[in-house]
mmCIF file of C-alpha atoms in Angstrom:
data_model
loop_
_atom_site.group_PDB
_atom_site.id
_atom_site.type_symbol
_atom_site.label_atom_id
_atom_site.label_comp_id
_atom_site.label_asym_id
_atom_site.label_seq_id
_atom_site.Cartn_x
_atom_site.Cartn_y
_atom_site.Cartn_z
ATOM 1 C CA UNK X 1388 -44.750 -48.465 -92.374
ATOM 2 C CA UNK X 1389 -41.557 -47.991 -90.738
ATOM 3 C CA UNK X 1390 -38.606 -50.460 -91.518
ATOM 4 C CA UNK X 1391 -36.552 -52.493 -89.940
ATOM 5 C CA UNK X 1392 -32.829 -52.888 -90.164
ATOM 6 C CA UNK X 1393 -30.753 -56.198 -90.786
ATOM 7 C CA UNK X 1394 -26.941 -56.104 -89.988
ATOM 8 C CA UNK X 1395 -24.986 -58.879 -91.462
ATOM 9 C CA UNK X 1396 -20.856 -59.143 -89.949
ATOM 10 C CA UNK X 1397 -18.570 -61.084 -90.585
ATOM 11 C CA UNK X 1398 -15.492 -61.912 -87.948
ATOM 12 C CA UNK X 1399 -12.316 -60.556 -88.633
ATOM 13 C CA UNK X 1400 -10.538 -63.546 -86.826
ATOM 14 C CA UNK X 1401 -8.364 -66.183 -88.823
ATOM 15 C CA UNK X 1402 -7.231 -66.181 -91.771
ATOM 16 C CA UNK X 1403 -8.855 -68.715 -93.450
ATOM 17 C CA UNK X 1404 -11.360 -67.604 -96.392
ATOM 18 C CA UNK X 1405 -8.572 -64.525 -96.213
ATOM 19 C CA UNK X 1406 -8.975 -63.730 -99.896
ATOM 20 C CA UNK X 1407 -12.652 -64.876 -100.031
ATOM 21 C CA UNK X 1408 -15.689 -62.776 -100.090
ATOM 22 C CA UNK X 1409 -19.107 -64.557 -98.832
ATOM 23 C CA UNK X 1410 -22.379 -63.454 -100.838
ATOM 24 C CA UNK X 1411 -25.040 -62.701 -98.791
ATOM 25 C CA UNK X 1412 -28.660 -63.291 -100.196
ATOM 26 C CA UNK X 1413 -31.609 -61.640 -98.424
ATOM 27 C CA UNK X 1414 -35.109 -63.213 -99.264
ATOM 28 C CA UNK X 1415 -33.010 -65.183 -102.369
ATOM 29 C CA UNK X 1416 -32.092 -61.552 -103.801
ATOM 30 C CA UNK X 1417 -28.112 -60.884 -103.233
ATOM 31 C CA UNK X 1418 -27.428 -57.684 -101.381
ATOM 32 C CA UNK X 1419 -23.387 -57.655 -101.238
ATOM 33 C CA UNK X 1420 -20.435 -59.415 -100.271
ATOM 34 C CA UNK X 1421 -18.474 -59.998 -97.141
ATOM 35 C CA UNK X 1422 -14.766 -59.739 -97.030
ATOM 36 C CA UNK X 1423 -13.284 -60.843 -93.627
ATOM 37 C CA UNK X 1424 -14.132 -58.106 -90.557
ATOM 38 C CA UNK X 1425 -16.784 -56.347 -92.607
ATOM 39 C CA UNK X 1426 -20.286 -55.504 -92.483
ATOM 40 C CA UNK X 1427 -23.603 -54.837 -94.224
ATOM 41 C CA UNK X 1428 -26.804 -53.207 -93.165
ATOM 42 C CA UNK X 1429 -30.129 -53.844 -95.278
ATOM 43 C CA UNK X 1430 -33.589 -52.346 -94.534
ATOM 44 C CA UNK X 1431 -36.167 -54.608 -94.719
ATOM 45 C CA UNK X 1432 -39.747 -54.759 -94.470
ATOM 46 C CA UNK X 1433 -41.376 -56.094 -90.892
ATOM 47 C CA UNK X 1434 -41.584 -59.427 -90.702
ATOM 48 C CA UNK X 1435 -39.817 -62.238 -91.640
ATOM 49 C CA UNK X 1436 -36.358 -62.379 -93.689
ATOM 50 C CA UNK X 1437 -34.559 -65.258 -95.142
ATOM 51 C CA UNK X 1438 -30.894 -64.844 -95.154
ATOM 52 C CA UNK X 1439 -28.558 -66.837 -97.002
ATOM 53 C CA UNK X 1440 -24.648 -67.018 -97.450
ATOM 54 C CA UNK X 1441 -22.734 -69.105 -99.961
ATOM 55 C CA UNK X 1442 -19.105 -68.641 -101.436
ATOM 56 C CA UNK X 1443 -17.867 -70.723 -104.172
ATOM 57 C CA UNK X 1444 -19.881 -74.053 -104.329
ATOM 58 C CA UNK X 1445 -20.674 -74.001 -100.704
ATOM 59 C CA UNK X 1446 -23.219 -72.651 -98.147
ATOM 60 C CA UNK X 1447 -24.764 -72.061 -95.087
ATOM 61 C CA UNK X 1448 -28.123 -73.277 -93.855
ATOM 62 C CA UNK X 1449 -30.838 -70.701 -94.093
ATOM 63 C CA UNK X 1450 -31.262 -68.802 -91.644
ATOM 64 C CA UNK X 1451 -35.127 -67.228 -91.174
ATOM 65 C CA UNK X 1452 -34.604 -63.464 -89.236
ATOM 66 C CA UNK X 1453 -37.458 -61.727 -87.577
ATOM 67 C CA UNK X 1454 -37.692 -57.858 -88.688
ATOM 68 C CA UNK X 1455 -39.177 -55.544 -86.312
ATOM 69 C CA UNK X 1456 -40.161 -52.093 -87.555
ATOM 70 C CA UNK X 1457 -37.393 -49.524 -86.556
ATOM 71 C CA UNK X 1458 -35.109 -52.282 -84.799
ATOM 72 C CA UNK X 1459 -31.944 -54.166 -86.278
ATOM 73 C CA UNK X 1460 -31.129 -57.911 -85.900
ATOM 74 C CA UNK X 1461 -27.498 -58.468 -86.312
ATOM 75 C CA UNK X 1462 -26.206 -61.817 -88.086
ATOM 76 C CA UNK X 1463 -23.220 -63.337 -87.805
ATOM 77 C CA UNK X 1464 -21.880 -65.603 -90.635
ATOM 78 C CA UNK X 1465 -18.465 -67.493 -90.348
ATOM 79 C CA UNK X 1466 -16.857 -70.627 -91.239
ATOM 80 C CA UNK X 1467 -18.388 -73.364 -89.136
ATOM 81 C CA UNK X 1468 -14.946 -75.083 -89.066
ATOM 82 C CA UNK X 1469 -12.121 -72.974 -90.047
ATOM 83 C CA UNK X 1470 -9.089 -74.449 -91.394
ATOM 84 C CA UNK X 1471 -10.179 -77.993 -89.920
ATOM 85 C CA UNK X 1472 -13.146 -78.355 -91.743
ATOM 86 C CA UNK X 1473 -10.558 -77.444 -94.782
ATOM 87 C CA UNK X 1474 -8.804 -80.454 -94.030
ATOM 88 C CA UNK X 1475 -11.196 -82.491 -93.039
ATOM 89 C CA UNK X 1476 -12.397 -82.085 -96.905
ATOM 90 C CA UNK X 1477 -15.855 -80.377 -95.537
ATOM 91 C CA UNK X 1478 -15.871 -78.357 -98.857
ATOM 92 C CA UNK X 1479 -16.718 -81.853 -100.389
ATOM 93 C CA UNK X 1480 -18.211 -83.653 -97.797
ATOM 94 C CA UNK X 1481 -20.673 -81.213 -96.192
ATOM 95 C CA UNK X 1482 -20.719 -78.035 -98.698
ATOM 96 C CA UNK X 1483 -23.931 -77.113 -97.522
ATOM 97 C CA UNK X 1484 -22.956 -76.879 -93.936
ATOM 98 C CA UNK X 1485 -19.506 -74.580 -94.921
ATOM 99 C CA UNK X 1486 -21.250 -71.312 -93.851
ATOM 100 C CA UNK X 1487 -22.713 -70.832 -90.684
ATOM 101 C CA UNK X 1488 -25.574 -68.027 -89.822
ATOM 102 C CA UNK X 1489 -26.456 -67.174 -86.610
ATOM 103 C CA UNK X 1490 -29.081 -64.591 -84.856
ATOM 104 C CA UNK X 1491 -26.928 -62.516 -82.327
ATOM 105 C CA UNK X 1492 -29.409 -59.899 -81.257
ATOM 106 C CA UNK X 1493 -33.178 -58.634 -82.501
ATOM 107 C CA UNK X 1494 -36.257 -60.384 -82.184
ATOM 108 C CA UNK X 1495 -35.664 -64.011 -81.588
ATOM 109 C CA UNK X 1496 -32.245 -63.960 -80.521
ATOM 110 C CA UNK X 1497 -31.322 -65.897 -77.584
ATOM 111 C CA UNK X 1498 -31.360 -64.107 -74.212
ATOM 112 C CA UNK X 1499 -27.894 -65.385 -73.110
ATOM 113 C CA UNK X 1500 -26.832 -67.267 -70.022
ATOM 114 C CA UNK X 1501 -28.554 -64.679 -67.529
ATOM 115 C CA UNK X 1502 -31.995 -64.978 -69.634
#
């Protein structure tokens, strides 16, 4: 059985979480760490992945990734609010809602404004 491919990335944008590398956990095993602009590719049965990202005491909600044999699904994870959520305490407040995950393209992933 051929495998698929999962591509995690991680933006290279602002500098907040500069010095901070997010774990990534695929199917609750962790595969690597994220440093800001960088990348990681994971093979992975077909089916269905569970892919998770947490630094420090904080997260992001799961995010459940279709695998298709001999395709990739890229992920994006980033900070769902930057240096305002920062400020706005959201480490505190909403620590499970840090991180955020999000299908870009594969199986599943939205077909964008021109379907």
């Amino acid at each position: 059985m051929t495998a698929g491919r999962i591509t995690i990335h991680r933006r290279g944008g602002p500098r907040f979480d500069l010095l901070r590398g997010y774990r990534i956990l695929v199917d609750g095993v962790a595969v690597g760490k994220l440093r800001r602009g960088g990348s990681l590719t994971v093979e992975h049965a077909p089916g269905r992945a569970l892919i998770e990202a947490r630094i420090d005491w904080c997260s992001a909600q799961p995010l459940a990734v279709p695998v298709v044999a001999g395709q990739e699904a890229v992920v994006e994870v980033r900070n769902a609010r930057g240096m305002a959520g920062a400020m706005d305490a959201n480490e505190t407040r909403d620590p499970e809602n840090y991180l955020v995950l999000e299908l870009v393209s594969g199986a599943g992933a939205p077909a964008g404004p021109w379907g």
